[in-house]
XYZ file of C-alpha atoms in Angstrom:
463
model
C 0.000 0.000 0.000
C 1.514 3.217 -1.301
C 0.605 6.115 1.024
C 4.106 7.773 2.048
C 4.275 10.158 4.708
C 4.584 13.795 3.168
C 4.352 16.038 6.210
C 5.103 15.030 9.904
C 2.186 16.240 11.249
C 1.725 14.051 14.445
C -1.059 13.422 16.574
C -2.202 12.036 20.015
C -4.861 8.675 20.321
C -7.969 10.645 22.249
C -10.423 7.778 22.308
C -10.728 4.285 21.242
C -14.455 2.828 21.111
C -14.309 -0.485 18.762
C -13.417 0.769 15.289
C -14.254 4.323 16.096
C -10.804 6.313 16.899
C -10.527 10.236 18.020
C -7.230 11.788 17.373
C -6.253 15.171 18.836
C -3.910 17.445 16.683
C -2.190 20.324 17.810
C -0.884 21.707 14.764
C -2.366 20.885 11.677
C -5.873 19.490 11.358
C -6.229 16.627 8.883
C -8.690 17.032 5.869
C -11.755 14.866 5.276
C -11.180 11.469 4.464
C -7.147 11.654 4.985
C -5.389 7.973 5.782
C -3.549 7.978 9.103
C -1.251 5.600 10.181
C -0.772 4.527 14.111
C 1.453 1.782 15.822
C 4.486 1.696 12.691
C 1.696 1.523 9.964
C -0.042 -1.340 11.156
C -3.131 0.348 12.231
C -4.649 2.903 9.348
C -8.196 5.170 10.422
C -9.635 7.299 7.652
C -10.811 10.203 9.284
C -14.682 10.793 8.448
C -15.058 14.086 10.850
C -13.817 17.235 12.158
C -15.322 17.244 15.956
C -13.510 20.898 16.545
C -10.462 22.966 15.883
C -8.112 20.143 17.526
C -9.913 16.786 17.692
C -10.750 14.663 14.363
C -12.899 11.386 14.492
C -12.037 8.312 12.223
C -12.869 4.793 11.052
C -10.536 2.088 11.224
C -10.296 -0.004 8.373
C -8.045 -2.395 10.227
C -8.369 -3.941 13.837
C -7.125 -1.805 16.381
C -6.034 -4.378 18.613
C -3.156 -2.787 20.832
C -4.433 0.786 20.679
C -3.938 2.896 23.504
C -4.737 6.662 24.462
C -1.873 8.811 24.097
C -0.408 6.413 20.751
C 0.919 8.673 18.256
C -0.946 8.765 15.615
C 0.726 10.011 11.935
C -1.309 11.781 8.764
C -0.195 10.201 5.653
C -1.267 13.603 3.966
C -3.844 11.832 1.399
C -6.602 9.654 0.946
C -6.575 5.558 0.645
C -5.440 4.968 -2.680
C -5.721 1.868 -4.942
C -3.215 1.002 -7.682
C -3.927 1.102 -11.635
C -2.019 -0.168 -14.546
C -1.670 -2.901 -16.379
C 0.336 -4.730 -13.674
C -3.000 -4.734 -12.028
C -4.186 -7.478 -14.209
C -4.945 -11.070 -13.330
C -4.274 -10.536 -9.611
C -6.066 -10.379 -6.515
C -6.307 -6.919 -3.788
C -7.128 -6.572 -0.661
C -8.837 -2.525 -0.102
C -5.181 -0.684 0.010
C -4.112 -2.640 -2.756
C -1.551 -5.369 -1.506
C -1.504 -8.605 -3.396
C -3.221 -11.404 -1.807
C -2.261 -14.352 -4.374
C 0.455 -15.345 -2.678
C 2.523 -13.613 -5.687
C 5.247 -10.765 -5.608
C 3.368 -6.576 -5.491
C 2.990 -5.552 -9.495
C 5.901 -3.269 -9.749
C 4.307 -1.010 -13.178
C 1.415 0.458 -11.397
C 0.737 3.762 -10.148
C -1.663 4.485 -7.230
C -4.504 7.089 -7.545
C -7.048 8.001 -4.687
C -10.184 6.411 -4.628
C -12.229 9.651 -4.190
C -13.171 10.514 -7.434
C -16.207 12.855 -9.084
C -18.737 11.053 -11.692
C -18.139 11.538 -15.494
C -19.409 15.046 -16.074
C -22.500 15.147 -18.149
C -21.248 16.436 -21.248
C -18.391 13.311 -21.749
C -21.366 10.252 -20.692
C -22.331 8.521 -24.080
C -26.263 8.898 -25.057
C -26.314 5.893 -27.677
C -27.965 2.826 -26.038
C -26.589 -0.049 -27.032
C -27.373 -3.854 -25.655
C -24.721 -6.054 -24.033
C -25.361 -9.482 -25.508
C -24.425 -12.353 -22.361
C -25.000 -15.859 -23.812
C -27.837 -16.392 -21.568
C -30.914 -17.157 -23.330
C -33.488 -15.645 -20.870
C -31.178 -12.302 -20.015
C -30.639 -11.974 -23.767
C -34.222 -12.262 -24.879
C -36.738 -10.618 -21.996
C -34.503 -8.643 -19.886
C -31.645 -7.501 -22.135
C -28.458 -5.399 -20.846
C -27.444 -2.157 -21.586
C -24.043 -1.438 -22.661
C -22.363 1.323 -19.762
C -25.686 0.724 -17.653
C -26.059 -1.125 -14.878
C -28.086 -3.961 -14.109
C -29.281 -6.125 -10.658
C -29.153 -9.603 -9.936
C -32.247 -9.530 -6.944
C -32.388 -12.754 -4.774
C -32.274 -13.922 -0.988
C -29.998 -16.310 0.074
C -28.962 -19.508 -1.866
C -30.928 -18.855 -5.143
C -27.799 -18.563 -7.976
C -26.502 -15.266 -7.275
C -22.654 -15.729 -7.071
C -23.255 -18.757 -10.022
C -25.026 -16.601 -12.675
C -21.991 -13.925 -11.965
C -19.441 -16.075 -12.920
C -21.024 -17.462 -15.863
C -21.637 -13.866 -16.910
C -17.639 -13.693 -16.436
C -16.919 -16.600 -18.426
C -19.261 -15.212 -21.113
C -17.405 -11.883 -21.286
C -13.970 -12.102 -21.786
C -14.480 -15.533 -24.322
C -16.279 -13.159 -26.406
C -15.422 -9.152 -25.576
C -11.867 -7.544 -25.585
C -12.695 -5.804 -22.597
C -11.606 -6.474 -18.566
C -13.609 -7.801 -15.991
C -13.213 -6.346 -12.388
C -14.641 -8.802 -9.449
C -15.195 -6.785 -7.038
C -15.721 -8.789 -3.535
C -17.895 -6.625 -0.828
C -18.011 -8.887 2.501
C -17.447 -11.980 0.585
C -16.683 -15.204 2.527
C -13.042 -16.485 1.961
C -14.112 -19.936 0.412
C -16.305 -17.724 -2.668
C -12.820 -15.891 -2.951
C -10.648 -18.873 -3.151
C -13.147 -20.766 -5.802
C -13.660 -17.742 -7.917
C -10.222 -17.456 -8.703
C -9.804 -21.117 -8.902
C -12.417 -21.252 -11.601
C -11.114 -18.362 -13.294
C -7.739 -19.388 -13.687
C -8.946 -23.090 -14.783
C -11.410 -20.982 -17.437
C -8.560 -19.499 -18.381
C -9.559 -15.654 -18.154
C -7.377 -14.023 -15.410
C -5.400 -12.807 -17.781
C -7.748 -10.327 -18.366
C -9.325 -9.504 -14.842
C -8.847 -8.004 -11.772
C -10.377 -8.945 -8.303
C -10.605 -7.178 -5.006
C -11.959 -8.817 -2.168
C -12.914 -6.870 1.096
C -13.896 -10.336 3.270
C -16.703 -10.764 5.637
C -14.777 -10.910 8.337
C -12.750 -7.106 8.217
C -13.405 -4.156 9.776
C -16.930 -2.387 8.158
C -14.669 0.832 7.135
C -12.726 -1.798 5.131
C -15.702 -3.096 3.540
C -17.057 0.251 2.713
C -13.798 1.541 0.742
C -13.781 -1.460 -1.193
C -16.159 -0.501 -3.823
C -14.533 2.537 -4.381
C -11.199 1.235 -4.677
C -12.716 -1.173 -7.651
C -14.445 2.071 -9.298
C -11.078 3.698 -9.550
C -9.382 0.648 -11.059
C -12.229 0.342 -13.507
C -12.197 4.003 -14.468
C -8.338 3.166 -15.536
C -8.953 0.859 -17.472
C -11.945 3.408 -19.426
C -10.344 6.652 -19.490
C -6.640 5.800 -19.934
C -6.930 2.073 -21.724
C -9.985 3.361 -23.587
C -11.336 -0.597 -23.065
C -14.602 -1.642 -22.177
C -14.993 -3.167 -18.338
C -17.649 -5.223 -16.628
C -17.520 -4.856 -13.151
C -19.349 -7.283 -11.123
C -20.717 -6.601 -7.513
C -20.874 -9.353 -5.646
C -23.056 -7.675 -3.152
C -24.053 -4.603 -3.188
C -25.868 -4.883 0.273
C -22.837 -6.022 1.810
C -22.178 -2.309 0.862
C -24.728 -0.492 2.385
C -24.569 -2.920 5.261
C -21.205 -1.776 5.764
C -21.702 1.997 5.366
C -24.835 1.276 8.433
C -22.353 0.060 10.847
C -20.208 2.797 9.606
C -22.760 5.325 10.590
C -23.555 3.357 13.807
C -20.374 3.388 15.085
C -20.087 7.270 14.399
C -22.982 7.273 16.416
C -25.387 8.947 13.537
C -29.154 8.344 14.383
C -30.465 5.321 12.019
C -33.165 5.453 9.973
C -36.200 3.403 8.948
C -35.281 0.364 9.575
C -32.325 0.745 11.123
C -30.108 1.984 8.140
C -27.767 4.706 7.678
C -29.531 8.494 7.643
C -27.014 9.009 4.495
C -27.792 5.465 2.687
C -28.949 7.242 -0.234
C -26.231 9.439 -0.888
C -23.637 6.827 -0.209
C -24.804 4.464 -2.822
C -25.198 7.484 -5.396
C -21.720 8.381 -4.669
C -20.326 5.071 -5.736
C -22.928 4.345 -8.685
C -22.813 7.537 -10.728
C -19.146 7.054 -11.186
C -20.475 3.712 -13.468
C -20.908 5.418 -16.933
C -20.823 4.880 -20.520
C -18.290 8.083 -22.190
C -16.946 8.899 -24.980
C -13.493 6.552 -24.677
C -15.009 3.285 -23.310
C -17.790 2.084 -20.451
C -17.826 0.182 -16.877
C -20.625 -2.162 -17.645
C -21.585 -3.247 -14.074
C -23.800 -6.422 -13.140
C -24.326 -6.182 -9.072
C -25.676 -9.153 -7.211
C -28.266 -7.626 -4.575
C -29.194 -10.094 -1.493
C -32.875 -8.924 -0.708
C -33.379 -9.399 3.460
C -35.407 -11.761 4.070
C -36.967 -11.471 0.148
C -38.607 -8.303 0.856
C -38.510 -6.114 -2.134
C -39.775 -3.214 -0.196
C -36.827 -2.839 2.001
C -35.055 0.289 1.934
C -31.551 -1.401 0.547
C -33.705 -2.891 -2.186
C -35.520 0.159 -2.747
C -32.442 2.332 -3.392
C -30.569 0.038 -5.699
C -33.576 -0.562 -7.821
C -33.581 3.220 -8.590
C -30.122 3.319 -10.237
C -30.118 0.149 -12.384
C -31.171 -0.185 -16.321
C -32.264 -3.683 -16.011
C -32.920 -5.544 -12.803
C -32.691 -9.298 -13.189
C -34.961 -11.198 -9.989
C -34.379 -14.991 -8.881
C -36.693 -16.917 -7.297
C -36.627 -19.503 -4.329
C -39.966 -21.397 -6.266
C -38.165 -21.583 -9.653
C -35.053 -22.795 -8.383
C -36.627 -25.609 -6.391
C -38.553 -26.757 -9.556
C -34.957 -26.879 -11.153
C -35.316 -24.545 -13.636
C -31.948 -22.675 -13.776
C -30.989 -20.026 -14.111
C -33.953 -19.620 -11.890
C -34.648 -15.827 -13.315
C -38.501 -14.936 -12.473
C -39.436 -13.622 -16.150
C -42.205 -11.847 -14.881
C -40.634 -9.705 -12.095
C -37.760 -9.098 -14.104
C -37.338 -6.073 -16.496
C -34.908 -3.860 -18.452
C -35.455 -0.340 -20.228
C -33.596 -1.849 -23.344
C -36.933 -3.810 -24.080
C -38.404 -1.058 -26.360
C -38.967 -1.727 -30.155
C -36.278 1.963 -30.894
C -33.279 -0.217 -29.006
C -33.927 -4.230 -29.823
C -36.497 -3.881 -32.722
C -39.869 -4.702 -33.755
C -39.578 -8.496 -33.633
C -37.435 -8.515 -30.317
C -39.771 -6.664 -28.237
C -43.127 -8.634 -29.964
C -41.233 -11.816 -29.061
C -40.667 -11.026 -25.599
C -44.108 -9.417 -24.943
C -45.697 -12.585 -26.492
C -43.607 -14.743 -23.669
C -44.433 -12.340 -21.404
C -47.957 -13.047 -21.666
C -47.825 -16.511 -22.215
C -46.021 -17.105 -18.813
C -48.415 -14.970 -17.062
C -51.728 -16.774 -18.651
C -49.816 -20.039 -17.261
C -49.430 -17.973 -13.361
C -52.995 -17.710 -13.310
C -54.250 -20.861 -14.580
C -51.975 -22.620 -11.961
C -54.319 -22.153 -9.168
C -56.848 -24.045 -11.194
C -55.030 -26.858 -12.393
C -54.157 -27.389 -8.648
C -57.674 -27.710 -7.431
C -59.419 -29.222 -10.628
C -56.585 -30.747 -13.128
C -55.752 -29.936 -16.676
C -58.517 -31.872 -17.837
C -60.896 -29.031 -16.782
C -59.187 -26.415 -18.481
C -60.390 -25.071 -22.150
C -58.592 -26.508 -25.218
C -57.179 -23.178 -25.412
C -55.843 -23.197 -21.932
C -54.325 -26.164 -22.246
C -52.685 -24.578 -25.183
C -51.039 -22.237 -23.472
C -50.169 -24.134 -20.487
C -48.287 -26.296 -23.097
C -46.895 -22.979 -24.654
C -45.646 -21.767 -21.229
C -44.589 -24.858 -20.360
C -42.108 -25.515 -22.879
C -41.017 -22.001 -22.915
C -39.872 -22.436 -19.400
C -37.693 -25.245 -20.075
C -36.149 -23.601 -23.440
C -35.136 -20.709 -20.890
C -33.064 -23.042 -18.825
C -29.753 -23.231 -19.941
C -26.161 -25.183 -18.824
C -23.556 -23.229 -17.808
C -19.858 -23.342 -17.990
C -18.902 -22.473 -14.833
C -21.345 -25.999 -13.157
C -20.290 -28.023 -16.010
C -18.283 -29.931 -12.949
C -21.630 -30.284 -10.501
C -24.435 -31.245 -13.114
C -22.329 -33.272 -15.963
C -23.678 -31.429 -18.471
C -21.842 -29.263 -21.676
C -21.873 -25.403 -21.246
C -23.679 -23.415 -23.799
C -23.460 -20.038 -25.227
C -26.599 -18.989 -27.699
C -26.202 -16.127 -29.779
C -29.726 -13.584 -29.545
C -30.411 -14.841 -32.992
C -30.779 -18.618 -31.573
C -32.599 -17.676 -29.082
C -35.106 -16.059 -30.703
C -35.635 -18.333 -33.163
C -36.096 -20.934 -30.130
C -38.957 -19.042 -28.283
C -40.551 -17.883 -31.612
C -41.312 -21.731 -32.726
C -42.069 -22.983 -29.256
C -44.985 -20.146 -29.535
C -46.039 -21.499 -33.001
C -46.526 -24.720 -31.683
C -43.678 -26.625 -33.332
C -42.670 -28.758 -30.567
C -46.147 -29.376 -28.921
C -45.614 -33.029 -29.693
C -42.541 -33.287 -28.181
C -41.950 -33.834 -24.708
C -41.075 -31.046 -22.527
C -38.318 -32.849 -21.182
C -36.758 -32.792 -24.701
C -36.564 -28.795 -24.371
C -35.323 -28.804 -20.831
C -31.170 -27.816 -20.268
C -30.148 -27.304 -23.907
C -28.277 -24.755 -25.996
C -30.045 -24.222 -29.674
C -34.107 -25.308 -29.970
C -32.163 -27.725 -32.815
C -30.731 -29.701 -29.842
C -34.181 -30.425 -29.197
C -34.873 -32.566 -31.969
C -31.738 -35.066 -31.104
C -32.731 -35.674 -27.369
C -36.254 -36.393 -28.297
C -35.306 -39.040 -30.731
C-alpha cells in the first residue's frame, strides 16, 4: 500500500471505542477522508469528521487491537489509494491494494485516490446499445445495456454468485474488454473458488479482483467498492477498453456503510439503516458510466433481506439500475436454472427503438404466455388440466415448454451437473422461443426442451 508520509504532522490517540478512533492534533488538522497511520503503519483510520479545531474522528479499516490513548498517531497527507495499470491485471487486492495471491506486489502500477467525481455530463455517451451475455433468458426478456447497470435480486442460496461467474466466463471468451470482481463482505471460500475457476477458465489474464472479506473491519468493507471504481475508471479513461464490473453484493455495501454510521454514532433510519444510505450508494454508482473513450458495464448481485422487495436497501438500488434481473426460491426448487422470475424481471432496453420490432413482440408474447400459465396454476391445482379449455391447455403447453427452453447449462457448473456449457447467440434464441410459440414442438416432450443450448438440440434428445 503506497501512502508515504509527506508532512510530519503528528497526533495524540484521544479515544478508542471499537473501530471508532478520536485523534487530537495540535498543529495541523487533517482534511476529510485523509489515511492515518498509528502503531508503525499497522493500524490505518480514515478520518470521516472534524469534531472541533483540535480533535478529528475516524474509522478504522483495520483492527485496532493494541491501541492505547496517548499512541501517536501520523497523517499520511492523502486519501486511501488503490493502484492502476496494467500490472493490475490477473491478480487479486485486498482494499489498500496489496496482493493477496500469494505472488510478488505488481511493480508497473501507479496508485490514484479512490475519491473521485462522476463523469461530467457532457463526456457520458447517449447511444444505447445492448450487451449481448450468452444467456438465453437475459438476452431475450430482460436484455443489458451497454455502460448501464443492471441487478441480480435474490435472498440467500438462489444462484446469485453462479449466474456472476457465468456472466464472467461469457465476457472475456467473447469481448476484448476487462472484468473487475469486485468482492464486498465476501466469505473467503467464494474468494478462493472464484479465482480457482477463473484461472482453470482461463480468463485471469484479463481480470482483476478485489476482495474486502466478511470478516474485516466495516470501514474496510465500505472503501472497497470505491477502490474497484477507480481501477475500472483506468482501465476506461486511460486504456480506452470496455470493463464489466461485477458486484458481488451490493448490500454487503450499504450494510457496511450502516455500521459505519452506527459506530459514528449517527441516528439510524427506517429500519435501522444509515440516515445518508442514499447518498452513499449514489456516490459510488454515478461514477459507473458509458463516455466517450469506453464504459464500466456493471452487473451487481443484490441479497434482498429476508426477500422483501420493499426494504429500503432494495428500494435504493432498484432506482439506479437499467435492467434488474430477480431470482426466485420457487423456480429454483422446480430446477429450472438459471432460476430468473421472467415476470418480475425487467430492463429499459426492451423497447422496439433499441432491440427492434420483432425482439420486443417476441418477448411481450412470452411475457404473456407465462403470465396466462401464473394464473391458470391455481386451477389446475384444485381441478386438473382436464378441466381447463382446449385453449388453456394450449397455453399451459406454450408456457410450459417455454420455461424449459429458458433453462440453460452453464460453464462455470459443467463440474456439478455433468452437463456441456452453452453459449446462444440472440439470434438462436429467438428463433427458439418464436417456434415454441407457433406450436412446433407441442408433440414433443417437454423434457426434450429442458437444459439445452439451440431449440435444434431439441430434436436429437427427443429421438
Amino acid at each position: 500500500m503506497k501512502n508515504k508520509t509527506n508532512s510530519l504532522n503528528v497526533g495524540a490517540v484521544a479515544a478508542v471505542r471499537g473501530s471508532v478512533v478520536d485523534i487530537r492534533f495540535d498543529a495541523q488538522l487533517p482534511p476529510i477522508y485523509s489515511l492515518l497511520r498509528a502503531k508503525e503503519g499497522e493500524i490505518i483510520i480514515e478520518v470521516l469528521a472534524q469534531l472541533d479545531a483540535h480533535r478529528v474522528r475516524g474509522i478504522a479499516l483495520t483492527p485496532t487491537q493494541g491501541l492505547a490513548r496517548g499512541m501517536a498517531v501520523e497523517d499520511t497527507g492523502g486519501p486511501l489509494k488503490a493502484p492502476v495499470g496494467k500490472g493490475i491485471l490477473s491478480r487479486m487486492f485486498d482494499v489498500f491494494g496489496n496482493a493477496i495471491d500469494r505472488r510478488a506486489a505488481p511493480t508497473d502500477v501507479q496508485w490514484r485516490s479512490v475519491h473521485h467525481a462522476p463523469p461530467a455530463l457532457a463526456r457520458r455517451s447517449t447511444r444505447s446499445e445492448v450487451f449481448e451475455t450468452g444467456i438465453k433468458v437475459i438476452d431475450v426478456l430482460t436484455p443489458l445495456e451497454r455502460g448501464g447497470k443492471a441487478g441480480l435480486f435474490g435472498g440467500a442460496g438462489v444462484g446469485k454468485t453462479v449466474l456472476l461467474t457465468e456472466m464472467i466466463h461469457n465476457m472475456i471468451g467473447r469481448r476484448e474488454g476487462v472484468s473487475i470482481f469486485c468482492g464486498i463482505g465476501e466469505r473467503c471460500r467464494e474468494g478462493e473458488e472464484l479465482y480457482r475457476d477463473m484461472k482453470a477458465a482461463g480468463v485471469l489474464p484479463d481480470m482483476v479482483m478485489l476482495f474486502g472479506q466478511m470478516n474485516e473491519p466495516p470501514g474496510s468493507r465500505f472503501r472497497v467498492g470505491h477502490a474497484a471504481l477507480t481501477m475500472a475508471e483506468y482501465f476506461r479513461d486511460d486504456e480506452r477498453r470496455d470493463v464489466l464490473l461485477l458486484i458481488d453484493n451490493i448490500f454487503r455495501f450499504i450494510q457496511a456503510g450502516s455500521e459505519v454510521s452506527g459506530l459514528m454514532g449517527q441516528m439510524p433510519s427506517r429500519l435501522g439503516y444509515q440516515p445518508t444510505m442514499g447518498t452513499e450508494l449514489a456516490r459510488l454508482e454515478e461514477r459507473i458510466a458509458n463516455t466517450d473513450t469506453g464504459a464500466i458495464t456493471s452487473i451487481q448481485a443484490v441479497y434482498v433481506p429476508a426477500d422483501d422487495f420493499t426494504d429500503p436497501a432494495a428500494v435504493h438500488t432498484f432506482s439506479h439500475l437499467s435492467a434488474s434481473i430477480v431470482l426466485s426460491r420457487k423456480r429454483a426448487s422446480e430446477g429450472l436454472y438459471p432460476a430468473i422470475d421472467p415476470l418480475q424481471s425487467g430492463s429499459k432496453m426492451a423497447t422496439p427503438g433499441i432491440v427492434g420490432e420483432r425482439h420486443y413482440g417476441l418477448a411481450r408474447e412470452i411475457r404473456r404466455t407465462l403470465a396466462q400459465y401464473a394464473q391458470l396454476r391455481d386451477i389446475i391445482a384444485m381441478l386438473g388440466l382436464e378441466q381447463l379449455s382446449p385453449e388453456d391447455r394450449t397455453v399451459v403447453a406454450r408456457a410450459r415448454r417455454l420455461e424449459r427452453f429458458l433453462t440453460q447449462p452453464f460453464f462455470t457448473t459443467e463440474q456439478f451437473t455433468g452437463l456441456k456449457g452453452k453459449l446462444v447467440s440472440l439470434k438462436d434464441a429467438l428463433d427458439g422461443c418464436e417456434r415454441i410459440l407457433r406450436d412446433e414442438f407441442k408433440d414433443r416432450p417437454e423434457s426434450a426442451l429442458y437444459m439445452i443450448g439451440t431449440i435444434d438440440e431439441a430434436k436429437g434428445k427427443a429421438a
